[in-house]
Structure formats: structure tokens, C-alpha cells
PDB file with one MODEL, atoms N, CA, C and O in Angstrom:
MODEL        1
ATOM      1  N   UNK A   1      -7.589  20.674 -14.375  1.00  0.00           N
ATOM      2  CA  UNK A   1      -7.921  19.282 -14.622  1.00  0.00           C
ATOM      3  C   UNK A   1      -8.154  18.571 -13.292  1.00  0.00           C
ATOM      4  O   UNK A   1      -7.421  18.854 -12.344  1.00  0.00           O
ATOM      5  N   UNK A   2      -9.017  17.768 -13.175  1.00  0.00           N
ATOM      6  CA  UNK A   2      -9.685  16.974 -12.112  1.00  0.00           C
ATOM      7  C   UNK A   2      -8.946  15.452 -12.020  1.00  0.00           C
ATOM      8  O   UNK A   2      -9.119  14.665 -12.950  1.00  0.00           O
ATOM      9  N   UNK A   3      -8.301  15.160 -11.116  1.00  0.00           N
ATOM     10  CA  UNK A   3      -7.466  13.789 -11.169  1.00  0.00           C
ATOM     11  C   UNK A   3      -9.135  13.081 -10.687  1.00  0.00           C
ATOM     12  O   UNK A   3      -9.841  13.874 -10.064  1.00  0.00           O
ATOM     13  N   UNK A   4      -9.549  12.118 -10.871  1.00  0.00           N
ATOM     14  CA  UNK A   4     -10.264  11.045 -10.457  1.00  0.00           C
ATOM     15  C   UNK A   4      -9.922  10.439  -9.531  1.00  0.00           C
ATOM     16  O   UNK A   4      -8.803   9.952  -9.687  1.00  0.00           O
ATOM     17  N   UNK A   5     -10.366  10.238  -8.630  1.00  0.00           N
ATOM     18  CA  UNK A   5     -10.171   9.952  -6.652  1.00  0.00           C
ATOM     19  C   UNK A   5      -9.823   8.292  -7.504  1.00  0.00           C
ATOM     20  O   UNK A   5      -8.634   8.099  -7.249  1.00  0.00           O
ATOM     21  N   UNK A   6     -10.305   7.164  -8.305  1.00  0.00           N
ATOM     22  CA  UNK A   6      -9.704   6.185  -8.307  1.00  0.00           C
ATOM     23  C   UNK A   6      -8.180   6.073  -8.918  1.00  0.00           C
ATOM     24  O   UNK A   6      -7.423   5.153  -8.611  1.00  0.00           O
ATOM     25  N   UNK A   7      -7.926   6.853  -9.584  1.00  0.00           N
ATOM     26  CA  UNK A   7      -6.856   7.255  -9.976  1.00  0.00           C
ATOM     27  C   UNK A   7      -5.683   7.376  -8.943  1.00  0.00           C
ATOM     28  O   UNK A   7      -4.615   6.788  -9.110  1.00  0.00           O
ATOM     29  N   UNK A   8      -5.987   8.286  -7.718  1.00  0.00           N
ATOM     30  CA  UNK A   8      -5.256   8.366  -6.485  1.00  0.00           C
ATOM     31  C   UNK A   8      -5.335   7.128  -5.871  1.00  0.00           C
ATOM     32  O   UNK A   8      -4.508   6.389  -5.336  1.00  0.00           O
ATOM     33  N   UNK A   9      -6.469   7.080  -6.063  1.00  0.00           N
ATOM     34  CA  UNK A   9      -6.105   5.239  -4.939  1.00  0.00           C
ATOM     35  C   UNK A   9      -5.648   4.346  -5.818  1.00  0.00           C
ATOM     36  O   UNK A   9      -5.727   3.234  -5.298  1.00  0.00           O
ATOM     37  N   UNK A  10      -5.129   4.278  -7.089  1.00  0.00           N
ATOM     38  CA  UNK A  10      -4.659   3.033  -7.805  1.00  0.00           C
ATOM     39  C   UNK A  10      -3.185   3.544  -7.052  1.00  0.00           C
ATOM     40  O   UNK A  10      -2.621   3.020  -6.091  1.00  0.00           O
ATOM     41  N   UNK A  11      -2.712   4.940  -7.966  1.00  0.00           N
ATOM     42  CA  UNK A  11      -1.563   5.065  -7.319  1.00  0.00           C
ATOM     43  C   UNK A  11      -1.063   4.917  -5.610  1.00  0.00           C
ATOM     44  O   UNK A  11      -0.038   4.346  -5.238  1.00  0.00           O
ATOM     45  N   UNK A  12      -2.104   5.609  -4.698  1.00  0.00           N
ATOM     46  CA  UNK A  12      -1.597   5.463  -3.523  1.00  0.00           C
ATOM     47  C   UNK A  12      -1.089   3.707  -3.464  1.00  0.00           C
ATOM     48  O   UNK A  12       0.007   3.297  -3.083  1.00  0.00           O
ATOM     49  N   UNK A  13      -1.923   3.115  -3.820  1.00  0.00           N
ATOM     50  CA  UNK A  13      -1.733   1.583  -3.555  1.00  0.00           C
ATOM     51  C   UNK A  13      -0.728   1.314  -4.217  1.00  0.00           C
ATOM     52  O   UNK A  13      -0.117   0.365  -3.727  1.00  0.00           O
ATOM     53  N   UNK A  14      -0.142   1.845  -5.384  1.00  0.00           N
ATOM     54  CA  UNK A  14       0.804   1.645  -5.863  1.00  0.00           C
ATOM     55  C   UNK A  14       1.981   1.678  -4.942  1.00  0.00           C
ATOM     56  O   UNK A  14       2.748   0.781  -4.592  1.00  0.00           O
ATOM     57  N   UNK A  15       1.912   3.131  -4.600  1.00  0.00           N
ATOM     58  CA  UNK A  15       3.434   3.693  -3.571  1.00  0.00           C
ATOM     59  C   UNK A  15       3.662   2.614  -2.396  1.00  0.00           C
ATOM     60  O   UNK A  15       4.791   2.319  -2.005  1.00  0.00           O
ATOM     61  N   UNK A  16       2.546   2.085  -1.897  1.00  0.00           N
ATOM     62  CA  UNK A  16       2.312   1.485  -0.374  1.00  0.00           C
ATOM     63  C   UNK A  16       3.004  -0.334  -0.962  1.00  0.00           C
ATOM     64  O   UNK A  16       3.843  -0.936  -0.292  1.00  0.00           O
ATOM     65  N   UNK A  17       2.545  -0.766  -1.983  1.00  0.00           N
ATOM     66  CA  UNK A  17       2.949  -2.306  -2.717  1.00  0.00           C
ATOM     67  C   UNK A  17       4.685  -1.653  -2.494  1.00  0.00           C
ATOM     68  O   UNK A  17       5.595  -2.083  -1.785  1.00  0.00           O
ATOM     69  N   UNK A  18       4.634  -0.520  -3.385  1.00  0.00           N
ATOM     70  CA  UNK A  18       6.762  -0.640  -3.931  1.00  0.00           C
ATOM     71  C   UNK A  18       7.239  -0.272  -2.656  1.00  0.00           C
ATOM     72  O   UNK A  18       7.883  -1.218  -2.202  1.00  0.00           O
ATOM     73  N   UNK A  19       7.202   0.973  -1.639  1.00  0.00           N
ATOM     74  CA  UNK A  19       7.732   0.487  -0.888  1.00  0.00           C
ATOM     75  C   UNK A  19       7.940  -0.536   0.459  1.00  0.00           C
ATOM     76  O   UNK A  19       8.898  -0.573   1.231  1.00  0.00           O
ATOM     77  N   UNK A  20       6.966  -1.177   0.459  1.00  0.00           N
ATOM     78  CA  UNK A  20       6.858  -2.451   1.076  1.00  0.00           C
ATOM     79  C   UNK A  20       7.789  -3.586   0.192  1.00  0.00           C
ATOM     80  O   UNK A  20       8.510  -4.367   0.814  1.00  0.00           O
ATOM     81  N   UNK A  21       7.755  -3.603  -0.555  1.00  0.00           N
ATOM     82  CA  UNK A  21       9.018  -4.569  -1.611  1.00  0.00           C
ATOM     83  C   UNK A  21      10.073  -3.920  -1.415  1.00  0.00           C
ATOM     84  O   UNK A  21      10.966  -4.663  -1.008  1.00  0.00           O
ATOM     85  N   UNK A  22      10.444  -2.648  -1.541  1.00  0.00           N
ATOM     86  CA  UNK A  22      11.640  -1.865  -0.964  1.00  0.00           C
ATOM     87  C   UNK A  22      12.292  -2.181  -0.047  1.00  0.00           C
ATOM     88  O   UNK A  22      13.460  -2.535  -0.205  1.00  0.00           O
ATOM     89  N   UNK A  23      11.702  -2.135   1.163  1.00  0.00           N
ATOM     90  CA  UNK A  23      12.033  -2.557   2.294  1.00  0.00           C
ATOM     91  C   UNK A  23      12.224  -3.714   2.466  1.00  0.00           C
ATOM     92  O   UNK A  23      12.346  -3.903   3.676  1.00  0.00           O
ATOM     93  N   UNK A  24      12.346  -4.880   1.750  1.00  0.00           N
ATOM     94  CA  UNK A  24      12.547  -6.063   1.793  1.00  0.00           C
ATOM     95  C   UNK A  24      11.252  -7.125   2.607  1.00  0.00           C
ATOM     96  O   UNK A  24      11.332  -8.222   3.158  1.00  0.00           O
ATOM     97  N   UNK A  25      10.155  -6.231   2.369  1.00  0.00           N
ATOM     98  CA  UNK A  25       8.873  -7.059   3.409  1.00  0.00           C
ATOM     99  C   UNK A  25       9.148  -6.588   4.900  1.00  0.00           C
ATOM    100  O   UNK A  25       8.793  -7.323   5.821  1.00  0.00           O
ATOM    101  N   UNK A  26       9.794  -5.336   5.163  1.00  0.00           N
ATOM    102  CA  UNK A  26       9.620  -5.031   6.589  1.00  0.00           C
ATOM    103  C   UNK A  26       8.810  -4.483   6.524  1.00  0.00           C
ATOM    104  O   UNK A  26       8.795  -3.876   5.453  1.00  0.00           O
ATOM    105  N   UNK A  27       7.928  -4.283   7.161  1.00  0.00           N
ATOM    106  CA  UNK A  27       6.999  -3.600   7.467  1.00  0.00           C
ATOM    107  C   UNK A  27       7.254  -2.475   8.363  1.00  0.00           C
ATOM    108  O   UNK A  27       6.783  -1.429   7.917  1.00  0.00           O
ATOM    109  N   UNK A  28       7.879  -2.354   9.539  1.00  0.00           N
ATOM    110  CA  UNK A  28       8.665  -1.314   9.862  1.00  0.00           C
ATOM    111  C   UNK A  28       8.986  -0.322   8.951  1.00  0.00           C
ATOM    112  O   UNK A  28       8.372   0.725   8.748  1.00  0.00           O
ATOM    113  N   UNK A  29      10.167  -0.800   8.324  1.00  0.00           N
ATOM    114  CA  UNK A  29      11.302  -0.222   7.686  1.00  0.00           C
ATOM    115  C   UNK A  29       9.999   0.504   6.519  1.00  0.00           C
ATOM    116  O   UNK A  29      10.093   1.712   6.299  1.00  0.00           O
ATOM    117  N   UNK A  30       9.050  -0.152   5.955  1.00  0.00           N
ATOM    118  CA  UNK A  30       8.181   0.430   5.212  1.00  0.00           C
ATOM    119  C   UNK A  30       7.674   1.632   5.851  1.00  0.00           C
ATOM    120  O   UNK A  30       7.873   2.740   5.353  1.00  0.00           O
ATOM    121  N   UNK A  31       7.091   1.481   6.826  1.00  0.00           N
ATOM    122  CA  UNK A  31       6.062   2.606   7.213  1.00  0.00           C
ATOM    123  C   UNK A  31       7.292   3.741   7.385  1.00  0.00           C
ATOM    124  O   UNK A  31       7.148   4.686   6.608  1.00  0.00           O
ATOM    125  N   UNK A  32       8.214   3.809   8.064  1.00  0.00           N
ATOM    126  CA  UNK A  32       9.329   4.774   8.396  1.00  0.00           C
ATOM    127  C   UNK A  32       9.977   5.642   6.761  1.00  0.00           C
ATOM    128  O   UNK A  32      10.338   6.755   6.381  1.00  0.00           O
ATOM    129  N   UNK A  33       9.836   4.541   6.348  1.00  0.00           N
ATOM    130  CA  UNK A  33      10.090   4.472   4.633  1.00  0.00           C
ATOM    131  C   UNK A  33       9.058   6.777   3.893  1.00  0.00           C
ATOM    132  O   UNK A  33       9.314   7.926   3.535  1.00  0.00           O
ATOM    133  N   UNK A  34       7.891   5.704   4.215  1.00  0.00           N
ATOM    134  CA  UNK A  34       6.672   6.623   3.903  1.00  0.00           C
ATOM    135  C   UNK A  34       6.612   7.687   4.521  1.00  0.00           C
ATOM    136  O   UNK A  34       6.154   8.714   4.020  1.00  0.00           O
ATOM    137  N   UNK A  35       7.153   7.591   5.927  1.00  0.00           N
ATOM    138  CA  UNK A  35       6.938   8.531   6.366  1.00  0.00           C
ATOM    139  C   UNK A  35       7.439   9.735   6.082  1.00  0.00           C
ATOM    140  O   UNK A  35       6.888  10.826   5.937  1.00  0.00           O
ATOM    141  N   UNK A  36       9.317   9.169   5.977  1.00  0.00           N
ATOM    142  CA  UNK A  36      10.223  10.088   6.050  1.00  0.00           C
ATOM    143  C   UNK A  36      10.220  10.762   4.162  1.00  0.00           C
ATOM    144  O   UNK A  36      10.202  11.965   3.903  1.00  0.00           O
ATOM    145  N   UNK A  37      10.239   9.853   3.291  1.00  0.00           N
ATOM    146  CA  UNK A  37       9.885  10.035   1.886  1.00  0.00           C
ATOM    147  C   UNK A  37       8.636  10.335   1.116  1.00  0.00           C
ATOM    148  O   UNK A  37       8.550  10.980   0.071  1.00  0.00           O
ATOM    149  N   UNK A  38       7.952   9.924   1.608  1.00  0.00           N
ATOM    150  CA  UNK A  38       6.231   9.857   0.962  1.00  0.00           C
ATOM    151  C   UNK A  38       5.035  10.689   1.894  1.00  0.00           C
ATOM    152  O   UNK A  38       3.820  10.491   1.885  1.00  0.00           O
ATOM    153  N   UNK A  39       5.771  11.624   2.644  1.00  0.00           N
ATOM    154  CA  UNK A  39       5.088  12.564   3.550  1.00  0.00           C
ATOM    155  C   UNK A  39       3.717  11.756   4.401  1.00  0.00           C
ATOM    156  O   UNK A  39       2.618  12.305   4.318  1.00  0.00           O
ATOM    157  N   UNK A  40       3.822  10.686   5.059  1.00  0.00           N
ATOM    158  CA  UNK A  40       2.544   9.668   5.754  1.00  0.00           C
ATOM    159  C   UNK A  40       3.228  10.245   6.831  1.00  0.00           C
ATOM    160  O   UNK A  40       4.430  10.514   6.841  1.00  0.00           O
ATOM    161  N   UNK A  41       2.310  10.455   7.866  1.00  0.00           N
ATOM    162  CA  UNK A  41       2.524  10.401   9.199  1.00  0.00           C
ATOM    163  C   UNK A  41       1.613   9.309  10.053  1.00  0.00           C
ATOM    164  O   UNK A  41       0.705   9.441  10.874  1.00  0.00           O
ATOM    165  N   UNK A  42       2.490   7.830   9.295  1.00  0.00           N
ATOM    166  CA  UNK A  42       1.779   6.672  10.492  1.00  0.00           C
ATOM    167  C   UNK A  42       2.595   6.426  12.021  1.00  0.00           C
ATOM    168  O   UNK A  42       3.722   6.425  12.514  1.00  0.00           O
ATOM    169  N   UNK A  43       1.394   6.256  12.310  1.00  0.00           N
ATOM    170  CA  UNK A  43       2.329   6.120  13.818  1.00  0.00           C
ATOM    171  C   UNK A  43       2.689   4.657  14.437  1.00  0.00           C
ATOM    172  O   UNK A  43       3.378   4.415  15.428  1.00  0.00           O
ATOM    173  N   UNK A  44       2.052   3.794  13.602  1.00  0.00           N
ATOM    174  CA  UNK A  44       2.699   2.559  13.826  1.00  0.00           C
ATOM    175  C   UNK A  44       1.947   1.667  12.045  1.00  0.00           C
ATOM    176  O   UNK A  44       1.278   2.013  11.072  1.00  0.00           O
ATOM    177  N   UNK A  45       2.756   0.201  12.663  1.00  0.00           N
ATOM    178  CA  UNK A  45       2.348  -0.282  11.461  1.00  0.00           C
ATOM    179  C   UNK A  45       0.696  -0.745  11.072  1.00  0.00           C
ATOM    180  O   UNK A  45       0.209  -0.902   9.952  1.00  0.00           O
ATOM    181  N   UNK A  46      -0.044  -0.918  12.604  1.00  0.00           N
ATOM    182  CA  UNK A  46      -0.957  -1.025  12.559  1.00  0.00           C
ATOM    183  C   UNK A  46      -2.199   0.391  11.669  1.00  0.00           C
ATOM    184  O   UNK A  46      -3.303   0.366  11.125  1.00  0.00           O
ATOM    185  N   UNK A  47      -1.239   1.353  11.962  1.00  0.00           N
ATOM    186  CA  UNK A  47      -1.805   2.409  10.802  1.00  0.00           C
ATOM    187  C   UNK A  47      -1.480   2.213   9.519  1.00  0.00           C
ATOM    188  O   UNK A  47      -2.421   2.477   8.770  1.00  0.00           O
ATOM    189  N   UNK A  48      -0.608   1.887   9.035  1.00  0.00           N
ATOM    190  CA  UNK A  48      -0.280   1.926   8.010  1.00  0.00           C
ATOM    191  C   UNK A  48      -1.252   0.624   7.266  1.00  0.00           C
ATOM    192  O   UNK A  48      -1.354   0.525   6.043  1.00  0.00           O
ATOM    193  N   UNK A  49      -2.023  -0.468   8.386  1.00  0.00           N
ATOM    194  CA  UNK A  49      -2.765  -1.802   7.595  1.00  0.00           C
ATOM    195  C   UNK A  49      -3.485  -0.522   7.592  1.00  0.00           C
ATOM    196  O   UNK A  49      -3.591   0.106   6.539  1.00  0.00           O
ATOM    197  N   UNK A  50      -3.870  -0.187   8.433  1.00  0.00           N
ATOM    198  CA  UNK A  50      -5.486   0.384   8.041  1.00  0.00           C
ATOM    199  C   UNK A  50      -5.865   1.208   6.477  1.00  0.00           C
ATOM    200  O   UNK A  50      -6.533   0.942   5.478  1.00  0.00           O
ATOM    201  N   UNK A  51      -5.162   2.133   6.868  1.00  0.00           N
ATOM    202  CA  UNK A  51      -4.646   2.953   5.700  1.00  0.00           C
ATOM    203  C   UNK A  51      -5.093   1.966   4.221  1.00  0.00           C
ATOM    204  O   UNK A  51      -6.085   1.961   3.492  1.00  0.00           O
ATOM    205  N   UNK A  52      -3.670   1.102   4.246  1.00  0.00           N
ATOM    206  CA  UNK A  52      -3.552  -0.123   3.152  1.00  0.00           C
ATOM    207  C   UNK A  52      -5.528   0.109   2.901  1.00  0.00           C
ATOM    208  O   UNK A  52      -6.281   0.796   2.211  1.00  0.00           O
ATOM    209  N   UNK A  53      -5.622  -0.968   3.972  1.00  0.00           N
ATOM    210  CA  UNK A  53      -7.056  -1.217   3.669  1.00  0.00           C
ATOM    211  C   UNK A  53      -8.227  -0.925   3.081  1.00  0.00           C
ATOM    212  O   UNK A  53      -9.048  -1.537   2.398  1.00  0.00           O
ATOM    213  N   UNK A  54      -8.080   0.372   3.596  1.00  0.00           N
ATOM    214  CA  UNK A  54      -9.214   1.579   3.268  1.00  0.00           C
ATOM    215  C   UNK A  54      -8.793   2.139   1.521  1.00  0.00           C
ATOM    216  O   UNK A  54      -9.565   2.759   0.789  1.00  0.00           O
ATOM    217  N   UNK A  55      -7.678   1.800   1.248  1.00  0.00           N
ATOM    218  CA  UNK A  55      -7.394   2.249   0.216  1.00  0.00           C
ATOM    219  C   UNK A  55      -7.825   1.122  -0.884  1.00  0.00           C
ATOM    220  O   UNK A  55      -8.476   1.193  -1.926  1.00  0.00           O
ATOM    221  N   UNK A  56      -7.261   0.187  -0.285  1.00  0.00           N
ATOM    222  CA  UNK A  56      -7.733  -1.518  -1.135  1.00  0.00           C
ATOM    223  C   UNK A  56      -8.520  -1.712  -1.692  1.00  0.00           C
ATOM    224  O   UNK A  56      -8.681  -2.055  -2.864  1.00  0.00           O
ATOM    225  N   UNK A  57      -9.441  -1.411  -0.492  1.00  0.00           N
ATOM    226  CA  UNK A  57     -11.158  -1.518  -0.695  1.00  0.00           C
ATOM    227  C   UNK A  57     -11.993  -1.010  -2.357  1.00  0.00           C
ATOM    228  O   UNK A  57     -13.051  -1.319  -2.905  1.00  0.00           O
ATOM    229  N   UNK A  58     -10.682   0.024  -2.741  1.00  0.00           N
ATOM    230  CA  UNK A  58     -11.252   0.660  -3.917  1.00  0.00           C
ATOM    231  C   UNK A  58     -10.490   0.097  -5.236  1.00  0.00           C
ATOM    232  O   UNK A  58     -10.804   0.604  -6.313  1.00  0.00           O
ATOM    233  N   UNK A  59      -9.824  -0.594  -5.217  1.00  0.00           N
ATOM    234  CA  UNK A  59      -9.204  -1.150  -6.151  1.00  0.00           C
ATOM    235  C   UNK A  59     -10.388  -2.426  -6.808  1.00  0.00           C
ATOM    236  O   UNK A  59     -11.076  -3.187  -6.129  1.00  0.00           O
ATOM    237  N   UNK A  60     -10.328  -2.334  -8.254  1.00  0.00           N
ATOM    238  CA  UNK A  60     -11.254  -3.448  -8.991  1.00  0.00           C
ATOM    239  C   UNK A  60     -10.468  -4.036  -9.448  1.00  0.00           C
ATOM    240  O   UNK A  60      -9.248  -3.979  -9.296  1.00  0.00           O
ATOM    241  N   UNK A  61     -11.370  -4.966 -10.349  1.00  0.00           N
ATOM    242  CA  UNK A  61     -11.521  -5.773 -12.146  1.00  0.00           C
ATOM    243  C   UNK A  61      -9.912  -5.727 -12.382  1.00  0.00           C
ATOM    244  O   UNK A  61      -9.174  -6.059 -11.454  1.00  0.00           O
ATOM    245  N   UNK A  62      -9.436  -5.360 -13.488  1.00  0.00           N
ATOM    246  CA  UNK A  62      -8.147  -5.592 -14.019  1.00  0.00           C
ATOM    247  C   UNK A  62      -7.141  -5.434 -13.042  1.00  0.00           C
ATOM    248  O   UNK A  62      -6.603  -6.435 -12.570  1.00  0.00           O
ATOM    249  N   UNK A  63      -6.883  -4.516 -12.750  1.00  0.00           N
ATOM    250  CA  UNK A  63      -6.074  -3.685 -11.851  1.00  0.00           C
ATOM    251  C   UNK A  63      -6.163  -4.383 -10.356  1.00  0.00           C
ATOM    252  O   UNK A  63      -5.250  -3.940  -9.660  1.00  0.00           O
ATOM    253  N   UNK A  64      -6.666  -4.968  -9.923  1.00  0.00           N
ATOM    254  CA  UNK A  64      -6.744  -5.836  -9.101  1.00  0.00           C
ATOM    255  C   UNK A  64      -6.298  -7.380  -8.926  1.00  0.00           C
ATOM    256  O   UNK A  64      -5.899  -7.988  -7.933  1.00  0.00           O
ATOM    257  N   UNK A  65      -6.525  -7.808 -10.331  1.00  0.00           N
ATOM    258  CA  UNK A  65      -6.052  -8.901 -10.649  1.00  0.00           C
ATOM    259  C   UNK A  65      -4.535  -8.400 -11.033  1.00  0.00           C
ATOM    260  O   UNK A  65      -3.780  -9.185 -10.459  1.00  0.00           O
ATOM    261  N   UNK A  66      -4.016  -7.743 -11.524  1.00  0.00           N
ATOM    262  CA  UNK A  66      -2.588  -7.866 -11.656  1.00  0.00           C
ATOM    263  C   UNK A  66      -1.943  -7.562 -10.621  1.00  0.00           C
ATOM    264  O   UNK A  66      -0.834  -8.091 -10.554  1.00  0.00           O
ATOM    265  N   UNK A  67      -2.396  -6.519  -9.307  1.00  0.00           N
ATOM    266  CA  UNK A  67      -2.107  -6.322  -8.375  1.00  0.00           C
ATOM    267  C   UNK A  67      -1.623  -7.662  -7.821  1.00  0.00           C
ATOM    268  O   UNK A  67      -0.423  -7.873  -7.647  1.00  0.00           O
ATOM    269  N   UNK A  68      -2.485  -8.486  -7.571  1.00  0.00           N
ATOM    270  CA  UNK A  68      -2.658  -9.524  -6.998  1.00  0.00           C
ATOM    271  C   UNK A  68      -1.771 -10.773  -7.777  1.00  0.00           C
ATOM    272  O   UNK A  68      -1.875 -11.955  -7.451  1.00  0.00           O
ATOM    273  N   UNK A  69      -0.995 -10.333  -8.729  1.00  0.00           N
ATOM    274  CA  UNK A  69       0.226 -11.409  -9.878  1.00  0.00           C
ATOM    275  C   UNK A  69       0.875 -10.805  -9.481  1.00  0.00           C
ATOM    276  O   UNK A  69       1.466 -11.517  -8.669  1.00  0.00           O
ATOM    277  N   UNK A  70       1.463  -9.428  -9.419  1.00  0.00           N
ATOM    278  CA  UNK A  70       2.281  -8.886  -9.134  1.00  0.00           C
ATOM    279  C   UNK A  70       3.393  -8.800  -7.923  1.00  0.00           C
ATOM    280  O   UNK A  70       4.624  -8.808  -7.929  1.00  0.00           O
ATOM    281  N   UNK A  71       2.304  -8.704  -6.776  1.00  0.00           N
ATOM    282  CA  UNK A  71       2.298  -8.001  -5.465  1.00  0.00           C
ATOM    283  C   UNK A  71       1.801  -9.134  -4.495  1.00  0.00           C
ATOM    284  O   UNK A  71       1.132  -8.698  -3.558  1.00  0.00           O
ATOM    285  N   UNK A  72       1.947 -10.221  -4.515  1.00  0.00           N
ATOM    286  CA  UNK A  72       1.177 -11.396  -3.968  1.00  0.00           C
ATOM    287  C   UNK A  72       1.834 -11.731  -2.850  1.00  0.00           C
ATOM    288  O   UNK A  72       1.195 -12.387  -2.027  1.00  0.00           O
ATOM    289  N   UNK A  73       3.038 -11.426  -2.587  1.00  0.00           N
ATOM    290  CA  UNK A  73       4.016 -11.967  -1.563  1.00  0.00           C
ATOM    291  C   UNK A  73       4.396 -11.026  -0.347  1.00  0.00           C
ATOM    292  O   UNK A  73       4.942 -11.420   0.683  1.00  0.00           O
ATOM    293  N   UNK A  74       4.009  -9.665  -0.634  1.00  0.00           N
ATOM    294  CA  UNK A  74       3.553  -8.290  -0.020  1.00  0.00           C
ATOM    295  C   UNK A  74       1.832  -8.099   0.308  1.00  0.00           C
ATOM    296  O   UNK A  74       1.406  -7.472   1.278  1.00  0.00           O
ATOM    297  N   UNK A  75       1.208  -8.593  -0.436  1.00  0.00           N
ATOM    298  CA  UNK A  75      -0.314  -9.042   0.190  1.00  0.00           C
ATOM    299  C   UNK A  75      -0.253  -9.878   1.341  1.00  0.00           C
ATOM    300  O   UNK A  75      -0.735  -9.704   2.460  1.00  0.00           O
ATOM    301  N   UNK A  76       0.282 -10.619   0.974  1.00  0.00           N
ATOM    302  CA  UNK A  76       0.222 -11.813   2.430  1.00  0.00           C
ATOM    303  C   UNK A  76       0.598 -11.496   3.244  1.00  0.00           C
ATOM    304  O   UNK A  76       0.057 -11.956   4.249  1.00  0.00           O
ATOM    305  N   UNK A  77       1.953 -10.347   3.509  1.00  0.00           N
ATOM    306  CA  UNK A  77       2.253 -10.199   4.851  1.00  0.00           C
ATOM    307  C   UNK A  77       1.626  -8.861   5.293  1.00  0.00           C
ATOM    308  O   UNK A  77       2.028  -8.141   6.207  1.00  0.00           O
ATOM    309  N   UNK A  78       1.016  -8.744   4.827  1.00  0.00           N
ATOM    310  CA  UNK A  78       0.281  -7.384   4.771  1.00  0.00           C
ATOM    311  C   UNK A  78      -1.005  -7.952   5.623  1.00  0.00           C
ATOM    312  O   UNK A  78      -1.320  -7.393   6.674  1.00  0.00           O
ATOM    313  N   UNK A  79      -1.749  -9.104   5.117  1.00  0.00           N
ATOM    314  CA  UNK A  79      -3.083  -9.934   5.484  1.00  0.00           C
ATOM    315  C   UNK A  79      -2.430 -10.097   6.369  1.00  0.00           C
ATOM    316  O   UNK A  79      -2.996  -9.641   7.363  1.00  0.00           O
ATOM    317  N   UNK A  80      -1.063 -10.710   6.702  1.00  0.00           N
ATOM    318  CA  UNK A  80      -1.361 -11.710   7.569  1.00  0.00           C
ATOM    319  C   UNK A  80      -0.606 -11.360   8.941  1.00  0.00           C
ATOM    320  O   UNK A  80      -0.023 -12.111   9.723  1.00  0.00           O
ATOM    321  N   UNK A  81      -0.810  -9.949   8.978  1.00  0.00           N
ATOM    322  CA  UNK A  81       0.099  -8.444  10.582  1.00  0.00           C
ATOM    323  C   UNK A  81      -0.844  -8.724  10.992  1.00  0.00           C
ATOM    324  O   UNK A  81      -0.515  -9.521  11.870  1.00  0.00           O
ATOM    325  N   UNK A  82      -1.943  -8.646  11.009  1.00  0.00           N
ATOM    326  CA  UNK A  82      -3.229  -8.970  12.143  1.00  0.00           C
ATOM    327  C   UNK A  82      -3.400 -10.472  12.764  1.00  0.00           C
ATOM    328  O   UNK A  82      -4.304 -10.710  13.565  1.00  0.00           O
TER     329      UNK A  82
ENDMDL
END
């Protein structure tokens, strides 16, 4: 069976939203989070926006909008590391 590449990026984005709420909005403590649990090898947090990003980019329509009810307070500090 063939997983669908949007499928992976709903979930990746999934893992990257919970443990960023995990961590209480550190962003640190997140990426270290992933690393040590979720097999990422970022090397700083500035990898870990990118990452975010590139993954984002593929998120739509529904699933985007609830993202965005959901996850709104972890978006912002996410937007707003740069």
C-alpha cells in the first residue's frame, strides 16, 4: 500500500504542532524533543522553521483551517522566530 506524500505531511505537521505544545512553546526544548524521540536531526531551531515551513506549504482547505483553530498560539511563535 502507497501512503500519499499529503498524508505524511498532514501528519509530519501534526508531530511538529504537538510537540511544540509539549514543550510548553519552547522551541528549544521542541527541536531537542524531535530529535531525541521523533528521529529529526535539526541542528538548530532555525532548522527546525525551515523544515516547519517546507512542510506547511502543503497543507490546504479544511485541514488548514482547523490547524489554524487549533494550533494558533504555536503558529505565532513559530511565525514570529524570524
Amino acid at each position: 500500500m502507497i501512503i500519499p506524500e499529503s498524508a505524511v505531511k498532514d501528519e509530519e505537521i501534526s508531530i511538529f504542532l504537538l510537540v511544540v505544545r509539549g514543550s510548553d512553546c519552547d522551541l528549544k526544548k521542541a527541536v531537542i524533543r524531535l530529535n531525541l524521540k521523533d528521529h529529526y536531526d535539526f541542528k538548530n531551531i532555525d532548522e527546525f522553521i525551515d523544515k516547519f515551513h517546507e512542510v506547511y506549504q502543503f497543507i490546504g482547505g479544511e485541514r488548514l483551517k482547523r490547524i489554524k483553530e487549533v494550533y494558533g498560539k504555536e503558529l505565532l511563535l513559530i511565525d514570529g522566530y524570524k
